[in-house]
Backbone as XML, in Angstrom:
<?xml version="1.0"?>
<chain id="A" units="angstrom">
  <residue number="1" name="MET">
    <atom name="N" x="59.534" y="-9.996" z="-8.726"/>
    <atom name="CA" x="58.596" y="-10.844" z="-9.672"/>
    <atom name="C" x="57.412" y="-10.004" z="-10.084"/>
  </residue>
  <residue number="2" name="PHE">
    <atom name="N" x="56.680" y="-8.756" z="-9.704"/>
    <atom name="CA" x="55.665" y="-8.156" z="-9.968"/>
    <atom name="C" x="56.063" y="-7.028" z="-10.988"/>
  </residue>
  <residue number="3" name="ASP">
    <atom name="N" x="57.368" y="-6.620" z="-10.639"/>
    <atom name="CA" x="57.775" y="-5.779" z="-12.113"/>
    <atom name="C" x="57.690" y="-6.290" z="-13.704"/>
  </residue>
  <residue number="4" name="SER">
    <atom name="N" x="58.046" y="-7.524" z="-13.397"/>
    <atom name="CA" x="57.936" y="-8.240" z="-14.537"/>
    <atom name="C" x="56.428" y="-7.897" z="-15.135"/>
  </residue>
  <residue number="5" name="LEU">
    <atom name="N" x="55.414" y="-8.454" z="-14.019"/>
    <atom name="CA" x="54.398" y="-8.654" z="-14.531"/>
    <atom name="C" x="53.840" y="-7.466" z="-15.049"/>
  </residue>
  <residue number="6" name="LYS">
    <atom name="N" x="53.907" y="-5.981" z="-14.636"/>
    <atom name="CA" x="53.649" y="-4.833" z="-14.869"/>
    <atom name="C" x="54.110" y="-4.233" z="-16.091"/>
  </residue>
  <residue number="7" name="GLY">
    <atom name="N" x="55.421" y="-4.784" z="-16.239"/>
    <atom name="CA" x="56.254" y="-4.691" z="-17.820"/>
    <atom name="C" x="55.793" y="-5.328" z="-19.346"/>
  </residue>
  <residue number="8" name="GLN">
    <atom name="N" x="55.025" y="-6.357" z="-18.468"/>
    <atom name="CA" x="54.264" y="-7.102" z="-19.293"/>
    <atom name="C" x="52.938" y="-6.678" z="-19.623"/>
  </residue>
  <residue number="9" name="ALA">
    <atom name="N" x="52.308" y="-6.303" z="-18.859"/>
    <atom name="CA" x="50.736" y="-5.513" z="-18.776"/>
    <atom name="C" x="50.941" y="-4.458" z="-19.705"/>
  </residue>
  <residue number="10" name="LEU">
    <atom name="N" x="52.048" y="-3.729" z="-19.275"/>
    <atom name="CA" x="51.893" y="-2.184" z="-20.011"/>
    <atom name="C" x="52.168" y="-2.727" z="-21.814"/>
  </residue>
  <residue number="11" name="PHE">
    <atom name="N" x="52.799" y="-4.084" z="-22.113"/>
    <atom name="CA" x="53.993" y="-4.008" z="-23.422"/>
    <atom name="C" x="52.209" y="-4.943" z="-23.656"/>
  </residue>
  <residue number="12" name="GLU">
    <atom name="N" x="51.746" y="-5.671" z="-23.700"/>
    <atom name="CA" x="50.541" y="-6.276" z="-24.181"/>
    <atom name="C" x="49.186" y="-4.933" z="-24.432"/>
  </residue>
  <residue number="13" name="THR">
    <atom name="N" x="49.052" y="-4.185" z="-23.359"/>
    <atom name="CA" x="48.431" y="-2.892" z="-23.826"/>
    <atom name="C" x="48.608" y="-1.764" z="-24.951"/>
  </residue>
  <residue number="14" name="LEU">
    <atom name="N" x="50.137" y="-1.293" z="-24.478"/>
    <atom name="CA" x="50.593" y="-1.109" z="-26.267"/>
    <atom name="C" x="50.662" y="-1.917" z="-27.191"/>
  </residue>
  <residue number="15" name="PHE">
    <atom name="N" x="50.678" y="-3.178" z="-26.975"/>
    <atom name="CA" x="50.793" y="-3.728" z="-28.897"/>
    <atom name="C" x="48.737" y="-3.526" z="-28.799"/>
  </residue>
  <residue number="16" name="THR">
    <atom name="N" x="47.827" y="-3.969" z="-28.137"/>
    <atom name="CA" x="46.599" y="-4.301" z="-28.356"/>
    <atom name="C" x="45.892" y="-2.950" z="-28.971"/>
  </residue>
  <residue number="17" name="LEU">
    <atom name="N" x="45.927" y="-2.069" z="-28.364"/>
    <atom name="CA" x="45.821" y="-0.490" z="-28.180"/>
    <atom name="C" x="45.719" y="0.094" z="-29.857"/>
  </residue>
  <residue number="18" name="PRO">
    <atom name="N" x="46.239" y="-0.008" z="-30.599"/>
    <atom name="CA" x="46.119" y="0.304" z="-32.033"/>
    <atom name="C" x="45.655" y="-0.847" z="-32.938"/>
  </residue>
  <residue number="19" name="ILE">
    <atom name="N" x="45.608" y="-2.093" z="-32.412"/>
    <atom name="CA" x="44.667" y="-3.218" z="-32.856"/>
    <atom name="C" x="43.199" y="-2.682" z="-32.622"/>
  </residue>
  <residue number="20" name="VAL">
    <atom name="N" x="42.770" y="-2.290" z="-31.679"/>
    <atom name="CA" x="41.589" y="-2.178" z="-30.729"/>
    <atom name="C" x="41.120" y="-0.786" z="-31.323"/>
  </residue>
  <residue number="21" name="MET">
    <atom name="N" x="41.746" y="0.614" z="-31.520"/>
    <atom name="CA" x="41.533" y="1.701" z="-32.358"/>
    <atom name="C" x="41.494" y="1.302" z="-33.387"/>
  </residue>
  <residue number="22" name="GLY">
    <atom name="N" x="42.074" y="1.020" z="-33.946"/>
    <atom name="CA" x="42.177" y="0.672" z="-35.479"/>
    <atom name="C" x="40.930" y="-0.323" z="-35.671"/>
  </residue>
  <residue number="23" name="GLY">
    <atom name="N" x="40.302" y="-0.896" z="-35.220"/>
    <atom name="CA" x="38.605" y="-1.715" z="-35.172"/>
    <atom name="C" x="37.546" y="-1.141" z="-34.984"/>
  </residue>
  <residue number="24" name="LEU">
    <atom name="N" x="38.056" y="-0.190" z="-33.913"/>
    <atom name="CA" x="36.576" y="0.755" z="-33.836"/>
    <atom name="C" x="36.595" y="1.490" z="-35.057"/>
  </residue>
  <residue number="25" name="SER">
    <atom name="N" x="38.072" y="2.303" z="-35.195"/>
    <atom name="CA" x="37.740" y="3.259" z="-36.808"/>
    <atom name="C" x="37.108" y="2.601" z="-38.236"/>
  </residue>
  <residue number="26" name="LEU">
    <atom name="N" x="37.358" y="1.300" z="-38.077"/>
    <atom name="CA" x="36.692" y="0.513" z="-39.549"/>
    <atom name="C" x="35.227" y="0.714" z="-38.942"/>
  </residue>
  <residue number="27" name="ILE">
    <atom name="N" x="34.716" y="0.419" z="-37.680"/>
    <atom name="CA" x="33.390" y="0.206" z="-37.713"/>
    <atom name="C" x="32.557" y="1.386" z="-37.567"/>
  </residue>
  <residue number="28" name="LEU">
    <atom name="N" x="33.327" y="2.096" z="-36.938"/>
    <atom name="CA" x="32.889" y="3.772" z="-37.340"/>
    <atom name="C" x="32.472" y="4.663" z="-38.443"/>
  </residue>
  <residue number="29" name="CYS">
    <atom name="N" x="33.704" y="4.131" z="-39.416"/>
    <atom name="CA" x="33.688" y="4.432" z="-41.199"/>
    <atom name="C" x="32.521" y="3.710" z="-41.374"/>
  </residue>
  <residue number="30" name="PHE">
    <atom name="N" x="32.616" y="2.577" z="-41.065"/>
    <atom name="CA" x="30.713" y="1.863" z="-42.002"/>
    <atom name="C" x="30.109" y="2.508" z="-41.488"/>
  </residue>
  <residue number="31" name="LEU">
    <atom name="N" x="29.709" y="2.854" z="-40.397"/>
    <atom name="CA" x="28.481" y="3.215" z="-39.778"/>
    <atom name="C" x="28.137" y="4.337" z="-40.205"/>
  </residue>
  <residue number="32" name="TYR">
    <atom name="N" x="29.327" y="5.315" z="-40.837"/>
    <atom name="CA" x="29.371" y="6.431" z="-41.342"/>
    <atom name="C" x="28.537" y="6.452" z="-42.721"/>
  </residue>
  <residue number="33" name="SER">
    <atom name="N" x="29.462" y="5.515" z="-43.661"/>
    <atom name="CA" x="29.053" y="5.157" z="-45.047"/>
    <atom name="C" x="27.182" y="4.832" z="-44.635"/>
  </residue>
  <residue number="34" name="TRP">
    <atom name="N" x="27.085" y="3.723" z="-44.094"/>
    <atom name="CA" x="26.000" y="2.835" z="-43.954"/>
    <atom name="C" x="24.726" y="4.494" z="-44.443"/>
  </residue>
  <residue number="35" name="THR">
    <atom name="N" x="24.763" y="4.978" z="-43.199"/>
    <atom name="CA" x="23.877" y="5.876" z="-42.616"/>
    <atom name="C" x="23.531" y="6.973" z="-43.651"/>
  </residue>
  <residue number="36" name="SER">
    <atom name="N" x="24.968" y="7.288" z="-44.310"/>
    <atom name="CA" x="24.729" y="8.188" z="-45.239"/>
    <atom name="C" x="24.631" y="7.897" z="-46.532"/>
  </residue>
  <residue number="37" name="HIS">
    <atom name="N" x="24.535" y="6.800" z="-46.934"/>
    <atom name="CA" x="23.923" y="5.896" z="-48.017"/>
    <atom name="C" x="22.713" y="6.263" z="-48.126"/>
  </residue>
  <residue number="38" name="PHE">
    <atom name="N" x="21.576" y="5.545" z="-47.013"/>
    <atom name="CA" x="20.637" y="5.691" z="-46.965"/>
    <atom name="C" x="20.113" y="6.973" z="-46.655"/>
  </residue>
  <residue number="39" name="LEU">
    <atom name="N" x="21.072" y="8.433" z="-45.958"/>
    <atom name="CA" x="20.052" y="9.617" z="-45.782"/>
    <atom name="C" x="20.097" y="10.389" z="-47.632"/>
  </residue>
  <residue number="40" name="ILE">
    <atom name="N" x="21.203" y="9.649" z="-48.440"/>
    <atom name="CA" x="21.518" y="10.467" z="-49.878"/>
    <atom name="C" x="20.304" y="10.056" z="-50.370"/>
  </residue>
  <residue number="41" name="ASP">
    <atom name="N" x="20.198" y="8.472" z="-50.446"/>
    <atom name="CA" x="18.901" y="7.636" z="-51.048"/>
    <atom name="C" x="17.649" y="8.460" z="-50.829"/>
  </residue>
  <residue number="42" name="HIS">
    <atom name="N" x="17.152" y="8.531" z="-49.546"/>
    <atom name="CA" x="16.069" y="9.034" z="-48.993"/>
    <atom name="C" x="15.693" y="10.850" z="-49.790"/>
  </residue>
  <residue number="43" name="TRP">
    <atom name="N" x="16.782" y="11.273" z="-49.540"/>
    <atom name="CA" x="16.974" y="12.554" z="-49.975"/>
    <atom name="C" x="16.719" y="12.844" z="-51.734"/>
  </residue>
  <residue number="44" name="VAL">
    <atom name="N" x="17.497" y="11.931" z="-52.367"/>
    <atom name="CA" x="16.947" y="11.314" z="-54.146"/>
    <atom name="C" x="15.515" y="11.538" z="-54.011"/>
  </residue>
  <residue number="45" name="TYR">
    <atom name="N" x="15.337" y="10.358" z="-53.291"/>
    <atom name="CA" x="13.879" y="10.244" z="-53.321"/>
    <atom name="C" x="13.146" y="11.396" z="-53.041"/>
  </residue>
  <residue number="46" name="GLN">
    <atom name="N" x="13.198" y="12.156" z="-52.125"/>
    <atom name="CA" x="12.121" y="13.103" z="-51.963"/>
    <atom name="C" x="12.391" y="14.663" z="-52.698"/>
  </residue>
  <residue number="47" name="SER">
    <atom name="N" x="13.560" y="14.609" z="-53.451"/>
    <atom name="CA" x="13.468" y="15.366" z="-54.228"/>
    <atom name="C" x="12.488" y="15.209" z="-55.844"/>
  </residue>
  <residue number="48" name="ALA">
    <atom name="N" x="12.828" y="13.726" z="-56.270"/>
    <atom name="CA" x="11.752" y="13.331" z="-57.584"/>
    <atom name="C" x="10.330" y="13.337" z="-56.738"/>
  </residue>
  <residue number="49" name="LEU">
    <atom name="N" x="9.989" y="13.041" z="-55.840"/>
    <atom name="CA" x="8.599" y="13.704" z="-55.213"/>
    <atom name="C" x="8.051" y="15.168" z="-55.574"/>
  </residue>
  <residue number="50" name="CYS">
    <atom name="N" x="9.294" y="15.794" z="-54.729"/>
    <atom name="CA" x="8.559" y="17.519" z="-54.729"/>
    <atom name="C" x="8.739" y="17.878" z="-56.319"/>
  </residue>
  <residue number="51" name="LEU">
    <atom name="N" x="9.720" y="17.596" z="-57.564"/>
    <atom name="CA" x="9.321" y="17.579" z="-58.977"/>
    <atom name="C" x="8.200" y="17.238" z="-59.076"/>
  </residue>
  <residue number="52" name="ALA">
    <atom name="N" x="7.748" y="15.833" z="-58.702"/>
    <atom name="CA" x="6.438" y="15.412" z="-59.420"/>
    <atom name="C" x="5.404" y="15.744" z="-58.989"/>
  </residue>
  <residue number="53" name="GLU">
    <atom name="N" x="5.343" y="16.493" z="-57.737"/>
    <atom name="CA" x="4.390" y="17.645" z="-57.032"/>
    <atom name="C" x="4.238" y="18.936" z="-57.754"/>
  </residue>
  <residue number="54" name="ASN">
    <atom name="N" x="5.018" y="18.888" z="-58.988"/>
    <atom name="CA" x="5.157" y="20.043" z="-59.841"/>
    <atom name="C" x="5.705" y="21.180" z="-59.040"/>
  </residue>
  <residue number="55" name="GLN">
    <atom name="N" x="6.208" y="21.223" z="-58.197"/>
    <atom name="CA" x="6.870" y="22.369" z="-57.454"/>
    <atom name="C" x="7.913" y="23.024" z="-58.669"/>
  </residue>
  <residue number="56" name="ALA">
    <atom name="N" x="9.027" y="23.866" z="-58.457"/>
    <atom name="CA" x="10.165" y="24.479" z="-59.147"/>
    <atom name="C" x="11.107" y="24.109" z="-59.402"/>
  </residue>
  <residue number="57" name="PRO">
    <atom name="N" x="11.843" y="23.436" z="-60.522"/>
    <atom name="CA" x="12.567" y="22.738" z="-60.543"/>
    <atom name="C" x="13.958" y="23.352" z="-59.686"/>
  </residue>
  <residue number="58" name="ARG">
    <atom name="N" x="14.425" y="24.694" z="-59.959"/>
    <atom name="CA" x="15.612" y="25.108" z="-58.872"/>
    <atom name="C" x="15.171" y="25.254" z="-57.391"/>
  </residue>
  <residue number="59" name="HIS">
    <atom name="N" x="13.566" y="24.865" z="-56.949"/>
    <atom name="CA" x="13.306" y="24.750" z="-55.891"/>
    <atom name="C" x="13.549" y="23.418" z="-55.098"/>
  </residue>
  <residue number="60" name="CYS">
    <atom name="N" x="13.094" y="23.007" z="-55.942"/>
    <atom name="CA" x="13.620" y="21.036" z="-55.237"/>
    <atom name="C" x="15.575" y="21.079" z="-55.223"/>
  </residue>
  <residue number="61" name="GLN">
    <atom name="N" x="15.885" y="21.656" z="-56.277"/>
    <atom name="CA" x="17.561" y="20.993" z="-56.464"/>
    <atom name="C" x="18.382" y="21.978" z="-54.825"/>
  </residue>
  <residue number="62" name="LYS">
    <atom name="N" x="17.620" y="22.874" z="-54.944"/>
    <atom name="CA" x="18.541" y="24.277" z="-53.670"/>
    <atom name="C" x="18.167" y="23.257" z="-52.575"/>
  </residue>
  <residue number="63" name="GLU">
    <atom name="N" x="16.867" y="22.804" z="-51.975"/>
    <atom name="CA" x="16.294" y="22.014" z="-51.170"/>
    <atom name="C" x="17.428" y="20.386" z="-51.268"/>
  </residue>
  <residue number="64" name="LEU">
    <atom name="N" x="17.873" y="19.731" z="-52.437"/>
    <atom name="CA" x="18.390" y="18.702" z="-52.167"/>
    <atom name="C" x="19.973" y="19.022" z="-51.780"/>
  </residue>
  <residue number="65" name="VAL">
    <atom name="N" x="20.526" y="20.518" z="-52.383"/>
    <atom name="CA" x="21.416" y="20.979" z="-51.941"/>
    <atom name="C" x="22.006" y="21.070" z="-50.648"/>
  </residue>
  <residue number="66" name="GLU">
    <atom name="N" x="20.933" y="21.871" z="-49.985"/>
    <atom name="CA" x="20.948" y="21.996" z="-48.446"/>
    <atom name="C" x="21.065" y="20.559" z="-47.706"/>
  </residue>
  <residue number="67" name="LYS">
    <atom name="N" x="20.318" y="19.847" z="-48.224"/>
    <atom name="CA" x="20.264" y="18.433" z="-47.448"/>
    <atom name="C" x="21.766" y="17.468" z="-47.705"/>
  </residue>
  <residue number="68" name="LEU">
    <atom name="N" x="22.105" y="17.768" z="-49.020"/>
    <atom name="CA" x="23.582" y="17.137" z="-49.591"/>
    <atom name="C" x="24.289" y="17.467" z="-47.941"/>
  </residue>
  <residue number="69" name="LYS">
    <atom name="N" x="24.859" y="18.823" z="-48.149"/>
    <atom name="CA" x="25.483" y="20.047" z="-47.655"/>
    <atom name="C" x="25.983" y="19.272" z="-46.073"/>
  </residue>
  <residue number="70" name="GLN">
    <atom name="N" x="24.880" y="18.707" z="-45.741"/>
    <atom name="CA" x="24.700" y="18.526" z="-44.065"/>
    <atom name="C" x="25.682" y="17.317" z="-43.776"/>
  </residue>
  <residue number="71" name="VAL">
    <atom name="N" x="26.151" y="16.250" z="-45.150"/>
    <atom name="CA" x="26.942" y="15.336" z="-44.507"/>
    <atom name="C" x="28.479" y="15.437" z="-44.954"/>
  </residue>
  <residue number="72" name="PRO">
    <atom name="N" x="28.588" y="15.159" z="-43.612"/>
    <atom name="CA" x="30.500" y="15.218" z="-43.738"/>
    <atom name="C" x="31.300" y="14.919" z="-44.765"/>
  </residue>
  <residue number="73" name="PHE">
    <atom name="N" x="32.177" y="15.520" z="-45.463"/>
    <atom name="CA" x="33.092" y="14.437" z="-45.823"/>
    <atom name="C" x="32.395" y="14.378" z="-47.672"/>
  </residue>
  <residue number="74" name="LEU">
    <atom name="N" x="31.734" y="15.094" z="-47.534"/>
    <atom name="CA" x="30.881" y="14.653" z="-49.385"/>
    <atom name="C" x="31.308" y="15.320" z="-49.974"/>
  </residue>
  <residue number="75" name="THR">
    <atom name="N" x="30.907" y="14.713" z="-51.350"/>
    <atom name="CA" x="31.526" y="16.150" z="-52.544"/>
    <atom name="C" x="30.890" y="14.918" z="-53.640"/>
  </residue>
  <residue number="76" name="PHE">
    <atom name="N" x="29.634" y="16.099" z="-53.982"/>
    <atom name="CA" x="28.671" y="15.587" z="-54.866"/>
    <atom name="C" x="28.461" y="16.797" z="-56.196"/>
  </residue>
  <residue number="77" name="GLN">
    <atom name="N" x="27.644" y="16.069" z="-56.779"/>
    <atom name="CA" x="27.251" y="16.423" z="-58.381"/>
    <atom name="C" x="25.900" y="16.115" z="-58.513"/>
  </residue>
  <residue number="78" name="ILE">
    <atom name="N" x="24.793" y="16.712" z="-58.941"/>
    <atom name="CA" x="23.761" y="16.643" z="-59.333"/>
    <atom name="C" x="23.667" y="16.333" z="-60.884"/>
  </residue>
  <residue number="79" name="ASP">
    <atom name="N" x="23.959" y="15.614" z="-61.387"/>
    <atom name="CA" x="23.834" y="15.336" z="-63.219"/>
    <atom name="C" x="22.905" y="15.625" z="-63.581"/>
  </residue>
  <residue number="80" name="ARG">
    <atom name="N" x="21.525" y="14.914" z="-63.010"/>
    <atom name="CA" x="19.830" y="15.051" z="-63.839"/>
    <atom name="C" x="18.630" y="15.226" z="-62.902"/>
  </residue>
  <residue number="81" name="MET">
    <atom name="N" x="17.736" y="16.341" z="-63.079"/>
    <atom name="CA" x="16.503" y="16.482" z="-61.962"/>
    <atom name="C" x="16.049" y="16.959" z="-63.808"/>
  </residue>
  <residue number="82" name="SER">
    <atom name="N" x="14.773" y="16.346" z="-64.136"/>
    <atom name="CA" x="14.257" y="16.735" z="-64.890"/>
    <atom name="C" x="12.818" y="16.164" z="-64.610"/>
  </residue>
  <residue number="83" name="LEU">
    <atom name="N" x="12.302" y="16.829" z="-65.217"/>
    <atom name="CA" x="10.273" y="16.106" z="-65.555"/>
    <atom name="C" x="9.923" y="16.332" z="-66.794"/>
  </residue>
  <residue number="84" name="TRP">
    <atom name="N" x="10.214" y="15.039" z="-67.566"/>
    <atom name="CA" x="10.050" y="14.739" z="-69.110"/>
    <atom name="C" x="8.978" y="13.765" z="-69.350"/>
  </residue>
  <residue number="85" name="GLN">
    <atom name="N" x="8.301" y="14.210" z="-70.923"/>
    <atom name="CA" x="7.169" y="12.845" z="-70.888"/>
    <atom name="C" x="6.619" y="11.966" z="-69.633"/>
  </residue>
  <residue number="86" name="LYS">
    <atom name="N" x="6.286" y="12.435" z="-68.406"/>
    <atom name="CA" x="5.498" y="12.055" z="-67.228"/>
    <atom name="C" x="6.453" y="11.177" z="-66.703"/>
  </residue>
  <residue number="87" name="LYS">
    <atom name="N" x="7.668" y="11.426" z="-66.218"/>
    <atom name="CA" x="8.619" y="10.926" z="-65.870"/>
    <atom name="C" x="9.750" y="12.072" z="-65.501"/>
  </residue>
  <residue number="88" name="VAL">
    <atom name="N" x="9.593" y="11.848" z="-64.122"/>
    <atom name="CA" x="10.535" y="12.205" z="-62.923"/>
    <atom name="C" x="12.000" y="11.843" z="-62.845"/>
  </residue>
  <residue number="89" name="LEU">
    <atom name="N" x="12.821" y="12.173" z="-63.253"/>
    <atom name="CA" x="14.603" y="11.791" z="-63.039"/>
    <atom name="C" x="15.340" y="12.607" z="-62.496"/>
  </residue>
  <residue number="90" name="VAL">
    <atom name="N" x="15.850" y="11.686" z="-61.426"/>
    <atom name="CA" x="16.712" y="12.966" z="-60.033"/>
    <atom name="C" x="18.162" y="11.898" z="-59.786"/>
  </residue>
  <residue number="91" name="GLN">
    <atom name="N" x="19.190" y="12.221" z="-60.616"/>
    <atom name="CA" x="20.694" y="11.737" z="-60.392"/>
    <atom name="C" x="21.664" y="11.970" z="-59.817"/>
  </residue>
  <residue number="92" name="VAL">
    <atom name="N" x="22.218" y="11.768" z="-59.251"/>
    <atom name="CA" x="23.334" y="12.496" z="-57.796"/>
    <atom name="C" x="24.311" y="11.715" z="-58.405"/>
  </residue>
  <residue number="93" name="LYS">
    <atom name="N" x="25.584" y="12.200" z="-58.697"/>
    <atom name="CA" x="26.563" y="11.499" z="-58.404"/>
    <atom name="C" x="27.403" y="11.926" z="-56.290"/>
  </residue>
  <residue number="94" name="THR">
    <atom name="N" x="27.877" y="11.246" z="-56.205"/>
    <atom name="CA" x="28.412" y="11.300" z="-54.955"/>
    <atom name="C" x="30.258" y="10.836" z="-54.452"/>
  </residue>
  <residue number="95" name="ARG">
    <atom name="N" x="30.531" y="10.860" z="-53.850"/>
    <atom name="CA" x="31.708" y="10.170" z="-53.367"/>
    <atom name="C" x="32.372" y="11.175" z="-52.282"/>
  </residue>
  <residue number="96" name="GLN">
    <atom name="N" x="32.882" y="9.774" z="-51.201"/>
    <atom name="CA" x="33.268" y="9.914" z="-49.595"/>
    <atom name="C" x="34.422" y="9.006" z="-49.370"/>
  </residue>
  <residue number="97" name="PRO">
    <atom name="N" x="34.773" y="9.344" z="-48.515"/>
    <atom name="CA" x="35.927" y="8.503" z="-47.836"/>
    <atom name="C" x="35.620" y="7.008" z="-47.919"/>
  </residue>
  <residue number="98" name="LEU">
    <atom name="N" x="36.623" y="6.034" z="-48.272"/>
    <atom name="CA" x="36.852" y="4.845" z="-48.041"/>
    <atom name="C" x="35.167" y="4.507" z="-49.209"/>
  </residue>
  <residue number="99" name="GLN">
    <atom name="N" x="35.047" y="5.236" z="-50.112"/>
    <atom name="CA" x="34.109" y="4.378" z="-51.187"/>
    <atom name="C" x="34.884" y="5.288" z="-52.718"/>
  </residue>
  <residue number="100" name="LEU">
    <atom name="N" x="34.073" y="4.447" z="-53.312"/>
    <atom name="CA" x="34.872" y="5.246" z="-54.905"/>
    <atom name="C" x="33.597" y="5.897" z="-55.024"/>
  </residue>
  <residue number="101" name="HIS">
    <atom name="N" x="33.507" y="6.601" z="-56.006"/>
    <atom name="CA" x="31.970" y="7.437" z="-56.763"/>
    <atom name="C" x="30.809" y="6.357" z="-56.599"/>
  </residue>
  <residue number="102" name="SER">
    <atom name="N" x="29.374" y="6.922" z="-56.130"/>
    <atom name="CA" x="28.308" y="6.226" z="-56.001"/>
    <atom name="C" x="27.075" y="6.994" z="-56.814"/>
  </residue>
  <residue number="103" name="VAL">
    <atom name="N" x="26.218" y="6.787" z="-57.290"/>
    <atom name="CA" x="25.305" y="7.291" z="-58.488"/>
    <atom name="C" x="23.789" y="6.545" z="-57.379"/>
  </residue>
  <residue number="104" name="PHE">
    <atom name="N" x="23.644" y="7.518" z="-57.035"/>
    <atom name="CA" x="22.100" y="7.533" z="-56.746"/>
    <atom name="C" x="21.030" y="8.084" z="-57.630"/>
  </residue>
  <residue number="105" name="THR">
    <atom name="N" x="19.875" y="7.416" z="-58.688"/>
    <atom name="CA" x="19.035" y="7.413" z="-59.898"/>
    <atom name="C" x="18.092" y="7.186" z="-59.163"/>
  </residue>
  <residue number="106" name="GLU">
    <atom name="N" x="17.006" y="8.333" z="-59.296"/>
    <atom name="CA" x="15.012" y="8.039" z="-58.331"/>
    <atom name="C" x="14.531" y="8.171" z="-59.890"/>
  </residue>
  <residue number="107" name="THR">
    <atom name="N" x="14.186" y="7.695" z="-60.535"/>
    <atom name="CA" x="12.799" y="7.458" z="-61.698"/>
    <atom name="C" x="11.395" y="7.416" z="-60.876"/>
  </residue>
  <residue number="108" name="LEU">
    <atom name="N" x="10.440" y="8.089" z="-61.397"/>
    <atom name="CA" x="9.374" y="8.291" z="-60.782"/>
    <atom name="C" x="8.151" y="8.486" z="-62.343"/>
  </residue>
  <residue number="109" name="HIS">
    <atom name="N" x="6.954" y="7.422" z="-62.417"/>
    <atom name="CA" x="6.378" y="7.809" z="-63.580"/>
    <atom name="C" x="4.946" y="8.292" z="-62.567"/>
  </residue>
  <residue number="110" name="LEU">
    <atom name="N" x="4.827" y="9.436" z="-63.494"/>
    <atom name="CA" x="3.585" y="10.375" z="-63.319"/>
    <atom name="C" x="2.000" y="9.787" z="-64.677"/>
  </residue>
  <residue number="111" name="PRO">
    <atom name="N" x="1.031" y="9.569" z="-63.482"/>
    <atom name="CA" x="0.829" y="9.931" z="-62.316"/>
    <atom name="C" x="1.089" y="9.243" z="-61.294"/>
  </residue>
  <residue number="112" name="LEU">
    <atom name="N" x="1.717" y="9.593" z="-60.314"/>
    <atom name="CA" x="1.780" y="8.712" z="-59.185"/>
    <atom name="C" x="1.231" y="7.759" z="-58.413"/>
  </residue>
  <residue number="113" name="ARG">
    <atom name="N" x="1.678" y="6.356" z="-58.143"/>
    <atom name="CA" x="0.419" y="5.523" z="-57.653"/>
    <atom name="C" x="1.067" y="5.388" z="-56.513"/>
  </residue>
  <residue number="114" name="ILE">
    <atom name="N" x="0.454" y="4.201" z="-55.697"/>
    <atom name="CA" x="0.571" y="3.983" z="-54.191"/>
    <atom name="C" x="1.724" y="3.429" z="-54.690"/>
  </residue>
  <residue number="115" name="ASP">
    <atom name="N" x="2.156" y="2.416" z="-55.211"/>
    <atom name="CA" x="3.684" y="1.533" z="-55.018"/>
    <atom name="C" x="4.752" y="2.429" z="-54.599"/>
  </residue>
  <residue number="116" name="ASP">
    <atom name="N" x="4.428" y="3.971" z="-55.747"/>
    <atom name="CA" x="5.437" y="4.702" z="-55.558"/>
    <atom name="C" x="6.209" y="5.133" z="-54.703"/>
  </residue>
  <residue number="117" name="PHE">
    <atom name="N" x="5.411" y="5.104" z="-53.290"/>
    <atom name="CA" x="5.712" y="5.716" z="-51.928"/>
    <atom name="C" x="5.942" y="4.926" z="-50.993"/>
  </residue>
  <residue number="118" name="ARG">
    <atom name="N" x="6.265" y="3.193" z="-51.739"/>
    <atom name="CA" x="6.734" y="2.136" z="-50.772"/>
    <atom name="C" x="7.899" y="2.462" z="-51.240"/>
  </residue>
  <residue number="119" name="ARG">
    <atom name="N" x="9.206" y="2.610" z="-50.151"/>
    <atom name="CA" x="10.675" y="1.928" z="-50.835"/>
    <atom name="C" x="11.369" y="0.948" z="-51.515"/>
  </residue>
  <residue number="120" name="TYR">
    <atom name="N" x="11.249" y="-0.347" z="-49.829"/>
    <atom name="CA" x="11.855" y="-0.884" z="-49.857"/>
    <atom name="C" x="10.589" y="-2.180" z="-49.374"/>
  </residue>
  <residue number="121" name="GLN">
    <atom name="N" x="10.666" y="-3.185" z="-50.165"/>
    <atom name="CA" x="9.521" y="-3.900" z="-50.086"/>
    <atom name="C" x="10.459" y="-5.427" z="-49.684"/>
  </residue>
</chain>
């Protein structure tokens, strides 16, 4: 009697283990995508502020590249980083696993106003 129960418990465990591991993997992938999305968005915003403070564009781009390299499994391309006619524009294209291409764009108008420092309202 007990031998059949042990076999059934083993069978149920072997059956549910891949389902549980798959679910945990999906949750971890979602958390990775979510946190990296907000980090990249914040770093693009910070590089726009760097340009708005009249820093050298190479310096701001170098800082952005160093920060973006910290995100694992990320490929990126900085499309635009310019200060033109009192307007700062930073645009970065990224690609991560389980995602198509994402484009992060930040535009600031000069002179900076207090509303430019409020990201999410």
